[in-house]
Amino acid sequence: MAGDETAEAREQAYSDFVEGNLKRNYIAHFTHGMLGMTGFRLIFAPTFVPAYLHMLTGSPIFVGIGQALIQLGAIASPVMGAAHIEHRRLVMPAAMTIGILMRVQLLGLALAGWFLTGSVLLAATFFFLLLFGFFLGSQRVAF
């Protein structure tokens, strides 16, 4: 009978562990999905950023500048990212920080679109696209 009690105790301990971490895990996965994967899919879609920039400006030149800023950030940052990461014994905390910073840029882009208008919106959009590209290049190095 002692084996049955141990199995029941283990099952209860597992249930308590799941219940104790469920809310935190749900929030983490929801946030990752909404601010991470959905945002990344929109940014990397071949139509979303150009259509958004064209809607803001009506100019193909500004559409190209916005797209170029993502790539400029992604090209400029790998060397700095490597210098920041190469001496670390544990890379994952740095990679997670960089990933969070990528998501913050998506949040900034969304909030700018929600609250700003005119040339300030365009400047903020370009700024967040550049920083998104910057952290994207750093994250490629980290992983």
Tab-separated table of N, CA and C in Angstrom:
chain	number	residue	atom	x	y	z
A	1	MET	N	0.799	-1.193	0.000
A	1	MET	CA	0.000	0.000	0.000
A	1	MET	C	0.843	1.258	0.000
A	2	ALA	N	2.071	1.182	0.480
A	2	ALA	CA	2.924	2.367	0.543
A	2	ALA	C	3.223	2.892	-0.860
A	3	GLY	N	3.324	1.984	-1.845
A	3	GLY	CA	3.572	2.401	-3.215
A	3	GLY	C	2.420	3.208	-3.771
A	4	ASP	N	1.195	2.859	-3.394
A	4	ASP	CA	0.030	3.609	-3.852
A	4	ASP	C	0.020	5.013	-3.269
A	5	GLU	N	0.382	5.146	-2.000
A	5	GLU	CA	0.432	6.469	-1.378
A	5	GLU	C	1.501	7.337	-2.038
A	6	THR	N	2.616	6.735	-2.369
A	6	THR	CA	3.691	7.478	-3.012
A	6	THR	C	3.249	7.945	-4.401
A	7	ALA	N	2.569	7.095	-5.132
A	7	ALA	CA	2.091	7.485	-6.458
A	7	ALA	C	1.058	8.609	-6.338
A	8	GLU	N	0.172	8.492	-5.355
A	8	GLU	CA	-0.824	9.548	-5.150
A	8	GLU	C	-0.162	10.850	-4.718
A	9	ALA	N	0.841	10.755	-3.867
A	9	ALA	CA	1.556	11.954	-3.418
A	9	ALA	C	2.294	12.605	-4.571
A	10	ARG	N	2.907	11.784	-5.417
A	10	ARG	CA	3.597	12.335	-6.587
A	10	ARG	C	2.621	13.002	-7.531
A	11	GLU	N	1.472	12.377	-7.743
A	11	GLU	CA	0.454	12.964	-8.620
A	11	GLU	C	-0.057	14.281	-8.043
A	12	GLN	N	-0.261	14.341	-6.737
A	12	GLN	CA	-0.716	15.573	-6.095
A	12	GLN	C	0.354	16.660	-6.187
A	13	ALA	N	1.609	16.278	-5.992
A	13	ALA	CA	2.701	17.252	-6.089
A	13	ALA	C	2.780	17.817	-7.511
A	14	TYR	N	2.594	16.953	-8.499
A	14	TYR	CA	2.610	17.413	-9.887
A	14	TYR	C	1.431	18.349	-10.161
A	15	SER	N	0.265	17.993	-9.689
A	15	SER	CA	-0.911	18.851	-9.867
A	15	SER	C	-0.715	20.201	-9.205
A	16	ASP	N	-0.129	20.214	-8.017
A	16	ASP	CA	0.150	21.474	-7.321
A	16	ASP	C	1.150	22.323	-8.098
A	17	PHE	N	2.169	21.660	-8.653
A	17	PHE	CA	3.169	22.374	-9.441
A	17	PHE	C	2.527	23.020	-10.673
A	18	VAL	N	1.711	22.260	-11.382
A	18	VAL	CA	1.043	22.790	-12.571
A	18	VAL	C	0.141	23.952	-12.193
A	19	GLU	N	-0.659	23.763	-11.175
A	19	GLU	CA	-1.585	24.814	-10.741
A	19	GLU	C	-0.837	26.061	-10.282
A	20	GLY	N	0.289	25.885	-9.601
A	20	GLY	CA	1.074	27.013	-9.109
A	20	GLY	C	1.730	27.830	-10.213
A	21	ASN	N	2.019	27.207	-11.340
A	21	ASN	CA	2.709	27.889	-12.437
A	21	ASN	C	1.828	28.189	-13.639
A	22	LEU	N	0.572	27.787	-13.583
A	22	LEU	CA	-0.301	27.915	-14.745
A	22	LEU	C	-0.504	29.364	-15.173
A	23	LYS	N	-0.790	30.249	-14.259
A	23	LYS	CA	-1.050	31.642	-14.617
A	23	LYS	C	0.186	32.299	-15.234
A	24	ARG	N	1.343	32.102	-14.624
A	24	ARG	CA	2.581	32.682	-15.144
A	24	ARG	C	2.903	32.135	-16.524
A	25	ASN	N	2.759	30.837	-16.716
A	25	ASN	CA	3.039	30.246	-18.023
A	25	ASN	C	2.047	30.713	-19.077
A	26	TYR	N	0.790	30.841	-18.699
A	26	TYR	CA	-0.212	31.323	-19.649
A	26	TYR	C	0.117	32.746	-20.094
A	27	ILE	N	0.446	33.611	-19.148
A	27	ILE	CA	0.783	34.998	-19.477
A	27	ILE	C	2.022	35.049	-20.368
A	28	ALA	N	3.027	34.246	-20.050
A	28	ALA	CA	4.258	34.241	-20.847
A	28	ALA	C	3.990	33.763	-22.273
A	29	HIS	N	3.246	32.696	-22.433
A	29	HIS	CA	2.968	32.185	-23.776
A	29	HIS	C	2.049	33.116	-24.560
A	30	PHE	N	1.068	33.701	-23.902
A	30	PHE	CA	0.176	34.639	-24.575
A	30	PHE	C	0.956	35.868	-25.040
A	31	THR	N	1.795	36.404	-24.164
A	31	THR	CA	2.597	37.575	-24.513
A	31	THR	C	3.551	37.254	-25.657
A	32	HIS	N	4.191	36.099	-25.594
A	32	HIS	CA	5.104	35.694	-26.658
A	32	HIS	C	4.352	35.585	-27.988
A	33	GLY	N	3.177	35.009	-27.944
A	33	GLY	CA	2.400	34.851	-29.169
A	33	GLY	C	1.917	36.178	-29.726
A	34	MET	N	1.426	37.057	-28.867
A	34	MET	CA	0.855	38.316	-29.337
A	34	MET	C	1.922	39.349	-29.695
A	35	LEU	N	2.918	39.518	-28.836
A	35	LEU	CA	3.940	40.524	-29.099
A	35	LEU	C	5.124	39.958	-29.870
A	36	GLY	N	5.206	38.663	-29.926
A	36	GLY	CA	6.330	38.054	-30.613
A	36	GLY	C	5.951	37.533	-31.965
A	37	MET	N	5.368	36.362	-31.969
A	37	MET	CA	5.163	35.665	-33.231
A	37	MET	C	4.192	36.399	-34.164
A	38	THR	N	3.097	36.922	-33.644
A	38	THR	CA	2.164	37.647	-34.507
A	38	THR	C	2.825	38.895	-35.066
A	39	GLY	N	3.502	39.644	-34.211
A	39	GLY	CA	4.192	40.849	-34.666
A	39	GLY	C	5.287	40.544	-35.662
A	40	PHE	N	6.058	39.489	-35.403
A	40	PHE	CA	7.123	39.129	-36.333
A	40	PHE	C	6.549	38.744	-37.690
A	41	ARG	N	5.473	37.985	-37.676
A	41	ARG	CA	4.858	37.567	-38.939
A	41	ARG	C	4.384	38.796	-39.729
A	42	LEU	N	3.832	39.779	-39.047
A	42	LEU	CA	3.379	40.985	-39.741
A	42	LEU	C	4.550	41.783	-40.297
A	43	ILE	N	5.594	41.946	-39.497
A	43	ILE	CA	6.753	42.723	-39.944
A	43	ILE	C	7.447	42.046	-41.122
A	44	PHE	N	7.551	40.726	-41.084
A	44	PHE	CA	8.268	40.006	-42.140
A	44	PHE	C	7.398	39.691	-43.349
A	45	ALA	N	6.105	39.916	-43.259
A	45	ALA	CA	5.244	39.715	-44.430
A	45	ALA	C	5.664	40.715	-45.508
A	46	PRO	N	5.677	40.304	-46.740
A	46	PRO	CA	6.150	41.212	-47.794
A	46	PRO	C	5.212	42.383	-48.083
A	47	THR	N	4.023	42.375	-47.499
A	47	THR	CA	3.068	43.432	-47.818
A	47	THR	C	2.742	44.358	-46.661
A	48	PHE	N	2.892	43.914	-45.420
A	48	PHE	CA	2.375	44.692	-44.301
A	48	PHE	C	3.115	46.015	-44.099
A	49	VAL	N	4.413	45.976	-43.910
A	49	VAL	CA	5.169	47.211	-43.665
A	49	VAL	C	5.101	48.143	-44.879
A	50	PRO	N	5.293	47.651	-46.104
A	50	PRO	CA	5.151	48.572	-47.235
A	50	PRO	C	3.755	49.195	-47.326
A	51	ALA	N	2.724	48.404	-47.104
A	51	ALA	CA	1.366	48.962	-47.173
A	51	ALA	C	1.140	49.986	-46.059
A	52	TYR	N	1.645	49.690	-44.861
A	52	TYR	CA	1.496	50.614	-43.742
A	52	TYR	C	2.231	51.928	-44.022
A	53	LEU	N	3.463	51.827	-44.488
A	53	LEU	CA	4.234	53.032	-44.787
A	53	LEU	C	3.623	53.815	-45.949
A	54	HIS	N	3.104	53.115	-46.937
A	54	HIS	CA	2.462	53.806	-48.048
A	54	HIS	C	1.186	54.500	-47.582
A	55	MET	N	0.471	53.872	-46.664
A	55	MET	CA	-0.726	54.503	-46.123
A	55	MET	C	-0.365	55.770	-45.345
A	56	LEU	N	0.768	55.739	-44.634
A	56	LEU	CA	1.191	56.913	-43.859
A	56	LEU	C	1.670	58.046	-44.748
A	57	THR	N	2.407	57.698	-45.799
A	57	THR	CA	3.101	58.735	-46.565
A	57	THR	C	2.580	58.925	-47.980
A	58	GLY	N	2.102	57.855	-48.589
A	58	GLY	CA	1.723	57.928	-49.997
A	58	GLY	C	2.916	57.974	-50.929
A	59	SER	N	4.105	57.733	-50.395
A	59	SER	CA	5.325	57.868	-51.186
A	59	SER	C	6.087	56.547	-51.257
A	60	PRO	N	6.399	56.073	-52.465
A	60	PRO	CA	7.210	54.863	-52.575
A	60	PRO	C	8.629	55.047	-52.031
A	61	ILE	N	9.113	56.264	-52.033
A	61	ILE	CA	10.454	56.526	-51.500
A	61	ILE	C	10.491	56.234	-50.003
A	62	PHE	N	9.491	56.702	-49.272
A	62	PHE	CA	9.447	56.452	-47.830
A	62	PHE	C	9.200	54.975	-47.512
A	63	VAL	N	8.473	54.297	-48.386
A	63	VAL	CA	8.292	52.855	-48.220
A	63	VAL	C	9.650	52.165	-48.307
A	64	GLY	N	10.440	52.540	-49.297
A	64	GLY	CA	11.778	51.963	-49.445
A	64	GLY	C	12.690	52.305	-48.289
A	65	ILE	N	12.594	53.543	-47.802
A	65	ILE	CA	13.422	53.949	-46.654
A	65	ILE	C	13.066	53.120	-45.428
A	66	GLY	N	11.788	52.932	-45.191
A	66	GLY	CA	11.370	52.137	-44.034
A	66	GLY	C	11.861	50.707	-44.116
A	67	GLN	N	11.733	50.093	-45.285
A	67	GLN	CA	12.218	48.726	-45.466
A	67	GLN	C	13.736	48.664	-45.314
A	68	ALA	N	14.405	49.688	-45.838
A	68	ALA	CA	15.869	49.726	-45.756
A	68	ALA	C	16.338	49.894	-44.312
A	69	LEU	N	15.578	50.598	-43.495
A	69	LEU	CA	15.987	50.806	-42.107
A	69	LEU	C	16.002	49.497	-41.322
A	70	ILE	N	15.063	48.618	-41.600
A	70	ILE	CA	15.087	47.301	-40.946
A	70	ILE	C	16.382	46.580	-41.308
A	71	GLN	N	16.713	46.576	-42.586
A	71	GLN	CA	17.920	45.878	-43.035
A	71	GLN	C	19.191	46.567	-42.553
A	72	LEU	N	19.177	47.891	-42.512
A	72	LEU	CA	20.331	48.626	-42.000
A	72	LEU	C	20.611	48.248	-40.546
A	73	GLY	N	19.558	48.205	-39.749
A	73	GLY	CA	19.731	47.791	-38.359
A	73	GLY	C	20.231	46.368	-38.245
A	74	ALA	N	19.704	45.483	-39.094
A	74	ALA	CA	20.105	44.081	-39.045
A	74	ALA	C	21.546	43.871	-39.510
A	75	ILE	N	22.029	44.743	-40.387
A	75	ILE	CA	23.418	44.630	-40.864
A	75	ILE	C	24.386	45.250	-39.869
A	76	ALA	N	23.970	46.330	-39.230
A	76	ALA	CA	24.871	47.059	-38.333
A	76	ALA	C	25.113	46.355	-37.006
A	77	SER	N	24.183	45.556	-36.553
A	77	SER	CA	24.263	45.068	-35.184
A	77	SER	C	24.966	43.740	-34.935
A	78	PRO	N	25.136	42.840	-35.888
A	78	PRO	CA	25.749	41.555	-35.534
A	78	PRO	C	27.135	41.659	-34.909
A	79	VAL	N	27.949	42.573	-35.363
A	79	VAL	CA	29.288	42.704	-34.777
A	79	VAL	C	29.188	43.166	-33.327
A	80	MET	N	28.320	44.142	-33.084
A	80	MET	CA	28.132	44.605	-31.704
A	80	MET	C	27.494	43.516	-30.851
A	81	GLY	N	26.547	42.771	-31.432
A	81	GLY	CA	25.924	41.672	-30.707
A	81	GLY	C	26.927	40.595	-30.353
A	82	ALA	N	27.810	40.275	-31.286
A	82	ALA	CA	28.838	39.263	-31.023
A	82	ALA	C	29.793	39.728	-29.931
A	83	ALA	N	30.167	40.998	-29.956
A	83	ALA	CA	31.062	41.526	-28.918
A	83	ALA	C	30.386	41.502	-27.550
A	84	HIS	N	29.083	41.686	-27.537
A	84	HIS	CA	28.332	41.684	-26.283
A	84	HIS	C	28.150	40.267	-25.735
A	85	ILE	N	28.097	39.280	-26.614
A	85	ILE	CA	27.752	37.925	-26.205
A	85	ILE	C	28.960	37.003	-26.089
A	86	GLU	N	30.018	37.226	-26.866
A	86	GLU	CA	31.097	36.243	-26.985
A	86	GLU	C	31.799	35.901	-25.678
A	87	HIS	N	31.883	36.824	-24.757
A	87	HIS	CA	32.614	36.569	-23.518
A	87	HIS	C	31.744	35.950	-22.430
A	88	ARG	N	30.476	35.792	-22.670
A	88	ARG	CA	29.549	35.263	-21.659
A	88	ARG	C	29.634	33.748	-21.581
A	89	ARG	N	29.540	33.260	-20.361
A	89	ARG	CA	29.485	31.822	-20.163
A	89	ARG	C	28.095	31.304	-20.493
A	90	LEU	N	27.065	32.075	-20.134
A	90	LEU	CA	25.679	31.728	-20.439
A	90	LEU	C	25.127	32.730	-21.449
A	91	VAL	N	24.737	32.247	-22.602
A	91	VAL	CA	24.267	33.108	-23.677
A	91	VAL	C	22.759	33.328	-23.606
A	92	MET	N	22.019	32.356	-23.061
A	92	MET	CA	20.566	32.434	-23.110
A	92	MET	C	19.982	33.676	-22.420
A	93	PRO	N	20.475	34.119	-21.274
A	93	PRO	CA	19.914	35.359	-20.708
A	93	PRO	C	20.082	36.564	-21.639
A	94	ALA	N	21.211	36.660	-22.303
A	94	ALA	CA	21.415	37.758	-23.254
A	94	ALA	C	20.488	37.601	-24.451
A	95	ALA	N	20.317	36.382	-24.933
A	95	ALA	CA	19.424	36.146	-26.068
A	95	ALA	C	17.983	36.493	-25.704
A	96	MET	N	17.586	36.164	-24.488
A	96	MET	CA	16.223	36.489	-24.057
A	96	MET	C	16.041	37.998	-23.928
A	97	THR	N	17.047	38.685	-23.419
A	97	THR	CA	16.974	40.149	-23.316
A	97	THR	C	16.840	40.778	-24.694
A	98	ILE	N	17.627	40.308	-25.631
A	98	ILE	CA	17.551	40.830	-26.995
A	98	ILE	C	16.185	40.537	-27.599
A	99	GLY	N	15.662	39.335	-27.367
A	99	GLY	CA	14.332	38.990	-27.862
A	99	GLY	C	13.251	39.874	-27.265
A	100	ILE	N	13.371	40.176	-25.988
A	100	ILE	CA	12.415	41.085	-25.346
A	100	ILE	C	12.519	42.467	-25.972
A	101	LEU	N	13.731	42.916	-26.232
A	101	LEU	CA	13.904	44.234	-26.847
A	101	LEU	C	13.331	44.275	-28.261
A	102	MET	N	13.390	43.162	-28.987
A	102	MET	CA	12.731	43.109	-30.294
A	102	MET	C	11.232	43.305	-30.137
A	103	ARG	N	10.672	42.640	-29.140
A	103	ARG	CA	9.230	42.738	-28.912
A	103	ARG	C	8.820	44.133	-28.445
A	104	VAL	N	9.688	44.779	-27.693
A	104	VAL	CA	9.395	46.152	-27.253
A	104	VAL	C	9.289	47.078	-28.465
A	105	GLN	N	10.097	46.825	-29.491
A	105	GLN	CA	10.020	47.658	-30.699
A	105	GLN	C	8.681	47.461	-31.408
A	106	LEU	N	8.195	46.230	-31.413
A	106	LEU	CA	6.876	45.979	-32.004
A	106	LEU	C	5.785	46.685	-31.210
A	107	LEU	N	5.911	46.639	-29.898
A	107	LEU	CA	4.947	47.345	-29.050
A	107	LEU	C	5.028	48.844	-29.305
A	108	GLY	N	6.233	49.375	-29.408
A	108	GLY	CA	6.409	50.796	-29.704
A	108	GLY	C	5.821	51.176	-31.037
A	109	LEU	N	6.003	50.328	-32.028
A	109	LEU	CA	5.426	50.574	-33.355
A	109	LEU	C	3.901	50.608	-33.281
A	110	ALA	N	3.329	49.680	-32.538
A	110	ALA	CA	1.869	49.645	-32.397
A	110	ALA	C	1.355	50.860	-31.631
A	111	LEU	N	2.026	51.211	-30.546
A	111	LEU	CA	1.580	52.365	-29.755
A	111	LEU	C	1.745	53.672	-30.526
A	112	ALA	N	2.820	53.761	-31.301
A	112	ALA	CA	3.005	54.963	-32.126
A	112	ALA	C	1.870	55.092	-33.131
A	113	GLY	N	1.508	53.987	-33.751
A	113	GLY	CA	0.412	54.013	-34.702
A	113	GLY	C	-0.921	54.346	-34.051
A	114	TRP	N	-1.058	53.994	-32.805
A	114	TRP	CA	-2.310	54.239	-32.091
A	114	TRP	C	-2.422	55.686	-31.614
A	115	PHE	N	-1.318	56.238	-31.107
A	115	PHE	CA	-1.382	57.534	-30.435
A	115	PHE	C	-0.845	58.721	-31.233
A	116	LEU	N	0.020	58.490	-32.207
A	116	LEU	CA	0.679	59.597	-32.902
A	116	LEU	C	0.058	59.827	-34.282
A	117	THR	N	0.327	61.001	-34.822
A	117	THR	CA	-0.126	61.330	-36.182
A	117	THR	C	0.961	62.137	-36.881
A	118	GLY	N	0.813	62.241	-38.193
A	118	GLY	CA	1.671	63.119	-38.986
A	118	GLY	C	3.130	62.719	-39.021
A	119	SER	N	3.979	63.729	-39.056
A	119	SER	CA	5.420	63.495	-39.192
A	119	SER	C	6.013	62.846	-37.942
A	120	VAL	N	5.420	63.092	-36.785
A	120	VAL	CA	5.907	62.446	-35.560
A	120	VAL	C	5.678	60.937	-35.644
A	121	LEU	N	4.531	60.538	-36.178
A	121	LEU	CA	4.247	59.110	-36.372
A	121	LEU	C	5.246	58.491	-37.335
A	122	LEU	N	5.527	59.172	-38.428
A	122	LEU	CA	6.476	58.644	-39.404
A	122	LEU	C	7.872	58.505	-38.800
A	123	ALA	N	8.317	59.516	-38.056
A	123	ALA	CA	9.634	59.454	-37.422
A	123	ALA	C	9.690	58.315	-36.399
A	124	ALA	N	8.649	58.173	-35.598
A	124	ALA	CA	8.611	57.094	-34.608
A	124	ALA	C	8.596	55.729	-35.300
A	125	THR	N	7.839	55.621	-36.381
A	125	THR	CA	7.781	54.357	-37.127
A	125	THR	C	9.156	53.999	-37.673
A	126	PHE	N	9.834	54.951	-38.278
A	126	PHE	CA	11.184	54.691	-38.789
A	126	PHE	C	12.138	54.316	-37.657
A	127	PHE	N	12.035	55.005	-36.538
A	127	PHE	CA	12.886	54.725	-35.380
A	127	PHE	C	12.682	53.291	-34.889
A	128	PHE	N	11.416	52.885	-34.732
A	128	PHE	CA	11.136	51.540	-34.236
A	128	PHE	C	11.510	50.473	-35.255
A	129	LEU	N	11.372	50.749	-36.539
A	129	LEU	CA	11.799	49.789	-37.552
A	129	LEU	C	13.314	49.611	-37.538
A	130	LEU	N	14.044	50.705	-37.385
A	130	LEU	CA	15.506	50.627	-37.292
A	130	LEU	C	15.926	49.819	-36.070
A	131	LEU	N	15.330	50.116	-34.918
A	131	LEU	CA	15.687	49.379	-33.710
A	131	LEU	C	15.261	47.918	-33.788
A	132	PHE	N	14.127	47.655	-34.408
A	132	PHE	CA	13.718	46.262	-34.603
A	132	PHE	C	14.773	45.517	-35.406
A	133	GLY	N	15.224	46.100	-36.499
A	133	GLY	CA	16.280	45.487	-37.299
A	133	GLY	C	17.573	45.316	-36.516
A	134	PHE	N	17.890	46.323	-35.690
A	134	PHE	CA	19.106	46.244	-34.876
A	134	PHE	C	19.066	45.040	-33.943
A	135	PHE	N	17.977	44.877	-33.221
A	135	PHE	CA	17.879	43.754	-32.290
A	135	PHE	C	17.691	42.437	-33.015
A	136	LEU	N	17.112	42.459	-34.211
A	136	LEU	CA	16.998	41.261	-35.022
A	136	LEU	C	18.392	40.748	-35.400
A	137	GLY	N	19.263	41.634	-35.830
A	137	GLY	CA	20.624	41.226	-36.164
A	137	GLY	C	21.375	40.689	-34.970
A	138	SER	N	21.193	41.315	-33.808
A	138	SER	CA	21.842	40.825	-32.585
A	138	SER	C	21.309	39.450	-32.178
A	139	GLN	N	19.996	39.256	-32.338
A	139	GLN	CA	19.435	37.969	-31.959
A	139	GLN	C	19.892	36.850	-32.884
A	140	ARG	N	20.105	37.172	-34.140
A	140	ARG	CA	20.626	36.155	-35.062
A	140	ARG	C	21.999	35.675	-34.595
A	141	VAL	N	22.801	36.575	-34.073
A	141	VAL	CA	24.115	36.194	-33.552
A	141	VAL	C	23.968	35.349	-32.301
A	142	ALA	N	23.053	35.739	-31.435
A	142	ALA	CA	22.874	35.025	-30.170
A	142	ALA	C	22.426	33.581	-30.396
A	143	PHE	N	21.582	33.386	-31.404
A	143	PHE	CA	21.098	32.036	-31.640
A	143	PHE	C	21.958	31.296	-32.638
